[in-house]
Short mmCIF file of C-alpha atoms in Angstrom, two decimals:
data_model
loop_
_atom_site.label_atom_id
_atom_site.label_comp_id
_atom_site.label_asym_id
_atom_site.label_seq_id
_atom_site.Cartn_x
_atom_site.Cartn_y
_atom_site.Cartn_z
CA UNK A 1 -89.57 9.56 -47.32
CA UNK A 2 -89.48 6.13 -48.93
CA UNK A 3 -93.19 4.22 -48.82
CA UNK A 4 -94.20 0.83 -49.73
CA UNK A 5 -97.37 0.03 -51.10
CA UNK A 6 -99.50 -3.49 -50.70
CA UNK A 7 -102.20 -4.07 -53.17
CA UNK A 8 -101.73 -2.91 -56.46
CA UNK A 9 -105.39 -3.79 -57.50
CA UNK A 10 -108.18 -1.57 -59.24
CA UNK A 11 -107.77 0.73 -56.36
CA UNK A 12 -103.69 0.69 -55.46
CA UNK A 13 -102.29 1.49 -58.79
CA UNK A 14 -104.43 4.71 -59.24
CA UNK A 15 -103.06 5.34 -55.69
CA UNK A 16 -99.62 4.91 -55.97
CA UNK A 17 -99.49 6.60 -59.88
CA UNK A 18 -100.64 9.69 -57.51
CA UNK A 19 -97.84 9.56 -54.89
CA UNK A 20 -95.36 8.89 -57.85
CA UNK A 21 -96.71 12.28 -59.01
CA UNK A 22 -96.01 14.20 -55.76
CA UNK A 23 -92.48 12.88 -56.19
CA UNK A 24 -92.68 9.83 -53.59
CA UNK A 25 -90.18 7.48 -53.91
CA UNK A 26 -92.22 4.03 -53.97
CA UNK A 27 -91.92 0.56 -53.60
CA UNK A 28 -94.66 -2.12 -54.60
CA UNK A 29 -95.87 -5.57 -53.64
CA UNK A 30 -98.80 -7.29 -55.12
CA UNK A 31 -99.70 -11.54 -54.93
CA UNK A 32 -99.52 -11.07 -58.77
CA UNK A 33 -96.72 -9.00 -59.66
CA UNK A 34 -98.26 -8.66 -63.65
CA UNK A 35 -100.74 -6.41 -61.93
CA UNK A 36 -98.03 -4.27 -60.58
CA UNK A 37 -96.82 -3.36 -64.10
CA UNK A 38 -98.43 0.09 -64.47
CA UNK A 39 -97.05 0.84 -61.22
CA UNK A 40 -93.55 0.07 -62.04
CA UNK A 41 -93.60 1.53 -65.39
CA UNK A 42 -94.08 4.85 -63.47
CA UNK A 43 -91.35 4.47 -61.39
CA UNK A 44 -92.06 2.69 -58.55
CA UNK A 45 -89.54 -0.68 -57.56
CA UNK A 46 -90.67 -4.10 -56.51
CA UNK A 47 -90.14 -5.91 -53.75
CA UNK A 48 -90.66 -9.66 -53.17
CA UNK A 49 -92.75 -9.56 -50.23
CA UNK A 50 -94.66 -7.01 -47.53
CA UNK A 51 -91.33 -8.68 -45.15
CA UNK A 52 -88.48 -7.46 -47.92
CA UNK A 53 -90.77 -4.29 -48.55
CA UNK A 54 -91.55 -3.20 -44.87
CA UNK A 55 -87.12 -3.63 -44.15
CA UNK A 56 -86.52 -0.69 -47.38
CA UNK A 57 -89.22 1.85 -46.34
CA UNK A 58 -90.12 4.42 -43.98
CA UNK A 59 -94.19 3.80 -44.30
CA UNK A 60 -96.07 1.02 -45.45
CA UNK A 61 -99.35 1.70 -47.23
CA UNK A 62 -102.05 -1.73 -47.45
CA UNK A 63 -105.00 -1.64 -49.44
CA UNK A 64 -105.86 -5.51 -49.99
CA UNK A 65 -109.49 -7.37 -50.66
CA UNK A 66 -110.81 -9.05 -47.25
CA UNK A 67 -109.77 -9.55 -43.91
CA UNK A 68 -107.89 -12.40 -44.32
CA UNK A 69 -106.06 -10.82 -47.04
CA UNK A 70 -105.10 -7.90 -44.51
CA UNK A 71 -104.05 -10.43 -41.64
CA UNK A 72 -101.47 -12.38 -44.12
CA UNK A 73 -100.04 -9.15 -45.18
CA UNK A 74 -99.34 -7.91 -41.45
CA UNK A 75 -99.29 -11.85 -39.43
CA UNK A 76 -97.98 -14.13 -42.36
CA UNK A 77 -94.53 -15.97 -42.53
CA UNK A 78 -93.33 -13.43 -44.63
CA UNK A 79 -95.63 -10.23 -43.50
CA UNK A 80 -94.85 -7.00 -42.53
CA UNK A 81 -94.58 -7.81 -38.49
CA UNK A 82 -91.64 -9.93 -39.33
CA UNK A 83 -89.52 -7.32 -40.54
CA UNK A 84 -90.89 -3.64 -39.81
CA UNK A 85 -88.96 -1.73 -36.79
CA UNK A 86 -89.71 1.09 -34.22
CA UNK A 87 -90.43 4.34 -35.73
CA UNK A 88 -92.28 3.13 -39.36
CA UNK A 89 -95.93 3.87 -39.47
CA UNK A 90 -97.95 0.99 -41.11
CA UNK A 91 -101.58 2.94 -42.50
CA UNK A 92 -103.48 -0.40 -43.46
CA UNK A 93 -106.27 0.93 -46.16
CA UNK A 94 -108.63 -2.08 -47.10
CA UNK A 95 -112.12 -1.79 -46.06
CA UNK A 96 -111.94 -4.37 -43.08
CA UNK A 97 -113.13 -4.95 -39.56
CA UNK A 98 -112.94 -2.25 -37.09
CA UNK A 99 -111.60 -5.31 -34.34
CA UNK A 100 -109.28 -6.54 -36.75
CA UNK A 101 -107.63 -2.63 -37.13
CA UNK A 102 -107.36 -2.46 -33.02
CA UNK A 103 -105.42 -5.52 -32.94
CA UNK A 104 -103.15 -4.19 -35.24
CA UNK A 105 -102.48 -1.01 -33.38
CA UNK A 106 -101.77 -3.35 -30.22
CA UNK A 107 -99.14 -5.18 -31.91
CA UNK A 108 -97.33 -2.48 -33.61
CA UNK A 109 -97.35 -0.03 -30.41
CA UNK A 110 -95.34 -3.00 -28.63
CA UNK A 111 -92.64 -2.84 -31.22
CA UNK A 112 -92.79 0.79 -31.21
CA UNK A 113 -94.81 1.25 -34.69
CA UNK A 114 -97.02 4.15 -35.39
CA UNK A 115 -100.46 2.74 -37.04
CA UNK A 116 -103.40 4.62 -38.51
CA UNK A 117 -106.54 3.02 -40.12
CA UNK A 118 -107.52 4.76 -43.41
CA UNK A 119 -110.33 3.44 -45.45
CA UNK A 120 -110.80 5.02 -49.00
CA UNK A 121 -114.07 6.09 -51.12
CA UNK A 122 -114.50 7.22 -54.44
CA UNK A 123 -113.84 4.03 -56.69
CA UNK A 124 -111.48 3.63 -59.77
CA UNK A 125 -112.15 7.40 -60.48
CA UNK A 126 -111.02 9.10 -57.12
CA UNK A 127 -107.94 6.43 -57.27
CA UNK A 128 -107.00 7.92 -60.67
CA UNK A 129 -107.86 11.46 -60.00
CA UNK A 130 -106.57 11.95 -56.17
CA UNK A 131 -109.75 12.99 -54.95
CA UNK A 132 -110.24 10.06 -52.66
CA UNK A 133 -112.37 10.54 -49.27
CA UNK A 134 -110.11 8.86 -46.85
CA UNK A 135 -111.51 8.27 -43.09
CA UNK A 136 -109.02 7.52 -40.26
CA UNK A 137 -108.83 6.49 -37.35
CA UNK A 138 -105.22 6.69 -35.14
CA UNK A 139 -103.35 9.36 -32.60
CA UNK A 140 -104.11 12.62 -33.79
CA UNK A 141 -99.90 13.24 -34.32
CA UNK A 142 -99.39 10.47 -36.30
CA UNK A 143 -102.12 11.64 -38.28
CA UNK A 144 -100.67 15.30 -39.02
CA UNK A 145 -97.44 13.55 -39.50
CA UNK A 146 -99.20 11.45 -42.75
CA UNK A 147 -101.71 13.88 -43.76
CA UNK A 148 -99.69 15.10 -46.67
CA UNK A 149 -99.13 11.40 -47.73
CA UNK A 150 -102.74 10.51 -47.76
CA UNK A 151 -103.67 14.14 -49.26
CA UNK A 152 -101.68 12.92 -52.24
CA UNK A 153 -104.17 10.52 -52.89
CA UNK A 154 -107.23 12.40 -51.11
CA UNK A 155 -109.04 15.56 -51.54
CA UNK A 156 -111.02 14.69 -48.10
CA UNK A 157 -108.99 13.53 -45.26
CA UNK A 158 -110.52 13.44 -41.88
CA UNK A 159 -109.18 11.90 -38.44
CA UNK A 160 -112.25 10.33 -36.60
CA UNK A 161 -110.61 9.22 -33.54
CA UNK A 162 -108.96 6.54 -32.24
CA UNK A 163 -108.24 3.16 -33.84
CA UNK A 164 -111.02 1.18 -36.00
CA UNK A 165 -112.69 4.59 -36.33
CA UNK A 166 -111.49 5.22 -39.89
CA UNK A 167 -113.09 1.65 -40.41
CA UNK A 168 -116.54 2.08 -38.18
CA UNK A 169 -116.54 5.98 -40.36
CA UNK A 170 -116.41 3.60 -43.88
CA UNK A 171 -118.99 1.46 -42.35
CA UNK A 172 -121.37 4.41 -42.08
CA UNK A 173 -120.12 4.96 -45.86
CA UNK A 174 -121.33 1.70 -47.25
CA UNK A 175 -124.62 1.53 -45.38
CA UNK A 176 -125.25 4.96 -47.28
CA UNK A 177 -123.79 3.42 -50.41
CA UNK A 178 -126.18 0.35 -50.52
CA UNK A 179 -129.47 2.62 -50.33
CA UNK A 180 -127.88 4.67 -53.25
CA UNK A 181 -127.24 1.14 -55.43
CA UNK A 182 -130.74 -0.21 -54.61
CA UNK A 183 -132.35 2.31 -55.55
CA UNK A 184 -130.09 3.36 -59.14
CA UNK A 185 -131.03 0.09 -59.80
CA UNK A 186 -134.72 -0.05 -58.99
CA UNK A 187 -134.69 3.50 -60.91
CA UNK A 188 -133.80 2.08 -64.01
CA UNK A 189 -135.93 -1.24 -63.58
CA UNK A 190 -139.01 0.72 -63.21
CA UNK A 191 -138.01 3.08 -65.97
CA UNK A 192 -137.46 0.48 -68.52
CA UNK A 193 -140.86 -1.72 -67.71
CA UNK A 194 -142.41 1.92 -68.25
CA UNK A 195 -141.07 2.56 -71.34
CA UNK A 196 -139.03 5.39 -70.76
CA UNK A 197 -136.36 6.81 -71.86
CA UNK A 198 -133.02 5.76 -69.76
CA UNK A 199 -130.67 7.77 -70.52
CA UNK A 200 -132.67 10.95 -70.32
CA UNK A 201 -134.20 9.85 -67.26
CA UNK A 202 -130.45 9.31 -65.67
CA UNK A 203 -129.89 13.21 -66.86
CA UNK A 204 -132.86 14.46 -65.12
CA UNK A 205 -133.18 12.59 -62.29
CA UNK A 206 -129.33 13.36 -61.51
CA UNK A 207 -130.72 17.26 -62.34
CA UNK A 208 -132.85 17.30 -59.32
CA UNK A 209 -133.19 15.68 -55.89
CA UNK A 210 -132.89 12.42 -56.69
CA UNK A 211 -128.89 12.92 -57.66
CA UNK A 212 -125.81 11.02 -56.33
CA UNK A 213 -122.89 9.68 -56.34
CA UNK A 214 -123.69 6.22 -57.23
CA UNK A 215 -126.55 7.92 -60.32
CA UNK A 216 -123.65 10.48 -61.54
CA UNK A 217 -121.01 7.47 -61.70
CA UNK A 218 -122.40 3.94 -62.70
CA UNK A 219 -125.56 5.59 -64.18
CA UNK A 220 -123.66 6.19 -67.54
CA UNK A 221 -121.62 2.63 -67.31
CA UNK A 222 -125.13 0.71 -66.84
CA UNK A 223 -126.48 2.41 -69.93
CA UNK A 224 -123.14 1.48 -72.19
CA UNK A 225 -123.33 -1.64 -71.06
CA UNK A 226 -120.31 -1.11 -69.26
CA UNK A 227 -119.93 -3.67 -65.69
CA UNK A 228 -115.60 -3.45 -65.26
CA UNK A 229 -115.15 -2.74 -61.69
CA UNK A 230 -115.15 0.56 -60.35
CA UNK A 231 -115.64 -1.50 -57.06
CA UNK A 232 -115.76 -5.07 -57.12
CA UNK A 233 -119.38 -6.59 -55.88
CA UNK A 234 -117.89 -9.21 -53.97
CA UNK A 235 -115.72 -6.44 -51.82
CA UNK A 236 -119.05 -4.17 -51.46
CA UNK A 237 -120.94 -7.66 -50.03
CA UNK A 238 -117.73 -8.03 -47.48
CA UNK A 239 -118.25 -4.59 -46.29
CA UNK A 240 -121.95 -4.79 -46.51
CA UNK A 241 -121.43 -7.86 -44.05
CA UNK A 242 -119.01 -6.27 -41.92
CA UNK A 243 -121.01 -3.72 -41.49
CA UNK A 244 -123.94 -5.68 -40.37
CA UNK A 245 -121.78 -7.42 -38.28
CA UNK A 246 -120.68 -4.54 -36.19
CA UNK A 247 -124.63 -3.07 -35.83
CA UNK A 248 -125.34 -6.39 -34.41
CA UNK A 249 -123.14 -5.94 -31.41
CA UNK A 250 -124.37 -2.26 -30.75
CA UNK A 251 -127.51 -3.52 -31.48
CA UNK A 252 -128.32 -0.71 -34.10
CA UNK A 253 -131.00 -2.55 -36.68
CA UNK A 254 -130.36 -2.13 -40.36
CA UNK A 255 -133.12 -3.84 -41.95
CA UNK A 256 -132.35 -1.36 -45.57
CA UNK A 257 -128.67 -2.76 -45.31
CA UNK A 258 -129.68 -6.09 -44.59
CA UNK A 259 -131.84 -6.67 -47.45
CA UNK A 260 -129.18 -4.43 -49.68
CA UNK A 261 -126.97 -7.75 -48.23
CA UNK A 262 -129.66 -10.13 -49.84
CA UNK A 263 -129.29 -8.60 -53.19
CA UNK A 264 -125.70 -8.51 -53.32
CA UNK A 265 -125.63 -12.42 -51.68
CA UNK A 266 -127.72 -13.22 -55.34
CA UNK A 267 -126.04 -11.71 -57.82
CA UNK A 268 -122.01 -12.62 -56.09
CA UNK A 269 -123.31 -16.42 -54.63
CA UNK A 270 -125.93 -17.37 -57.03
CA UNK A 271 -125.10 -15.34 -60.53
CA UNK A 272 -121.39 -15.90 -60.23
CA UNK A 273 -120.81 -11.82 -60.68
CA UNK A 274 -118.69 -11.00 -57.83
CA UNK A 275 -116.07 -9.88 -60.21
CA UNK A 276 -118.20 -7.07 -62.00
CA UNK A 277 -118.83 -3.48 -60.63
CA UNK A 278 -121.65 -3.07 -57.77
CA UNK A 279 -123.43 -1.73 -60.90
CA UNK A 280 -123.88 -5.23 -62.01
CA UNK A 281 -126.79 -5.10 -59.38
CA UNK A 282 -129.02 -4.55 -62.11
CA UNK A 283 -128.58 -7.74 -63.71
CA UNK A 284 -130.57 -9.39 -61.07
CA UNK A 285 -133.13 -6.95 -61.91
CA UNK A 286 -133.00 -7.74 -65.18
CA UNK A 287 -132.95 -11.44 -64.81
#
């Protein structure tokens, strides 16, 4: 099975180092082709667009950074609709809108492509390691057909219906997400204007009921100073507003997410640090 892969970022090259691993013959396309260099060094080729990369492969992989990003990689002059036949299955990975994933599906079922939207957590780690949660949404065959190409990447890989689930499931991800970042970073404010001791209260806190994910990961990076993007801030604000989007039309109120939104909105819009790790969040505390 040959497999191209869009989006060689943070993210994509952990990815695609993993399917060189399980002996995947891959090809890569990135906007800046520098970025791709890891990538290539491993063994995976190049190709000069998602149009030249979707007419040498079998699958096409996308992980990209916003919407926009995703519809110039599938719609452009040069994207993968202009070139990608009957039979390939396109499994578009960015964190994106649920609507936008749909409309996807719609086009490629008229030319006779199999689709699947698969959304990705874990950060830089679970792209290096393979232990990925990936959530998607698509026909329950074309699933089984990819599941061991996403389990080569994954250690969690669940089907959650139909199209734009994968992307409503990572929704439900980041709302849980922004709680967890709010309050690491409220943690630590309130620990330092106390005097304490950070980094033994990250070790017991993350000893008792107060651990997770976000505490275990970025709790240790905060403390060495340490803001390189596991997860860029400005992509956690996208989905933060995505998501909010989406509870507005099933009128669902989020008013935890929305002010998680605020936060985010300061330190990406007004401090200029959309390019650290959602860990930079305590900055604004700080400031």
């Amino acid at each position: 099975m040959k497999i191209g892969f869009i989006g060689t970022g943070v993210m994509g090259t952990g990815m695609v180092l993993n399917l060189i691993k399980h002996h995947y013959d891959v090809t890569v396309y990135n906007r800046t082709k520098a970025h791709a260099a890891d990538a290539m060094n491993a063994g995976a080729k190049w190709a000069d667009s998602p149009k030249e990369l979707a007419a040498e492969v079998d699958v096409v992989l996308t992980i990209v950074g916003f919407p926009q990003d995703v519809e110039e990689v599938y719609y452009g002059d040069n994207g993968l609709f202009q070139s990608a036949k009957a039979g390939q299955t396109l499994i578009e990975m960015t964190t994106s809108k649920p609507s936008l994933e749909v409309q996807i599906a719609e086009t490629a079922d008229a030319k006779g492509i199999k689709t699947l939207d698969a959304p990705v957590s874990g950060g830089d780690v679970g792209a290096k390691n393979g232990t990925l949660t990936i959530m998607v949404g698509g026909e329950q065959a074309v699933f089984d057909e990819m599941k061991p190409v996403l389990s080569a990447m994954g250690s969690n890989v669940n089907l959650f219906g139909g199209h734009g689930k994968g992307q409503h499931t990572k929704m439900a991800n980041q709302i849980m997400i922004a709680g967890t970042m709010t309050g690491l970073s409220e943690m630590l404010a309130y620990g330092k204007s106390a005097g304490l001791d950070l980094s033994a209260l990250v070790k017991t806190v993350s000893q008792g009921s107060g651990d997770n994910w976000s505490l275990d990961n970025y709790g240790p990076r905060i403390l060495a100073g340490d803001f390189k993007p596991g997860f860029a801030a400005k992509h956690f604000l996208k989905d933060l507003r995505i998501a909010l989007q989406e509870s507005e039309k099933m009128d669902v109120p989020l008013p935890a997410t929305e002010k998680a939104k605020e936060l985010y909105e300061k330190m990406v819009d007004q401090m200029n640090l959309g390019n650290d790790g959602t860990q930079g969040l305590v900055k604004l505390y700080e400031k």
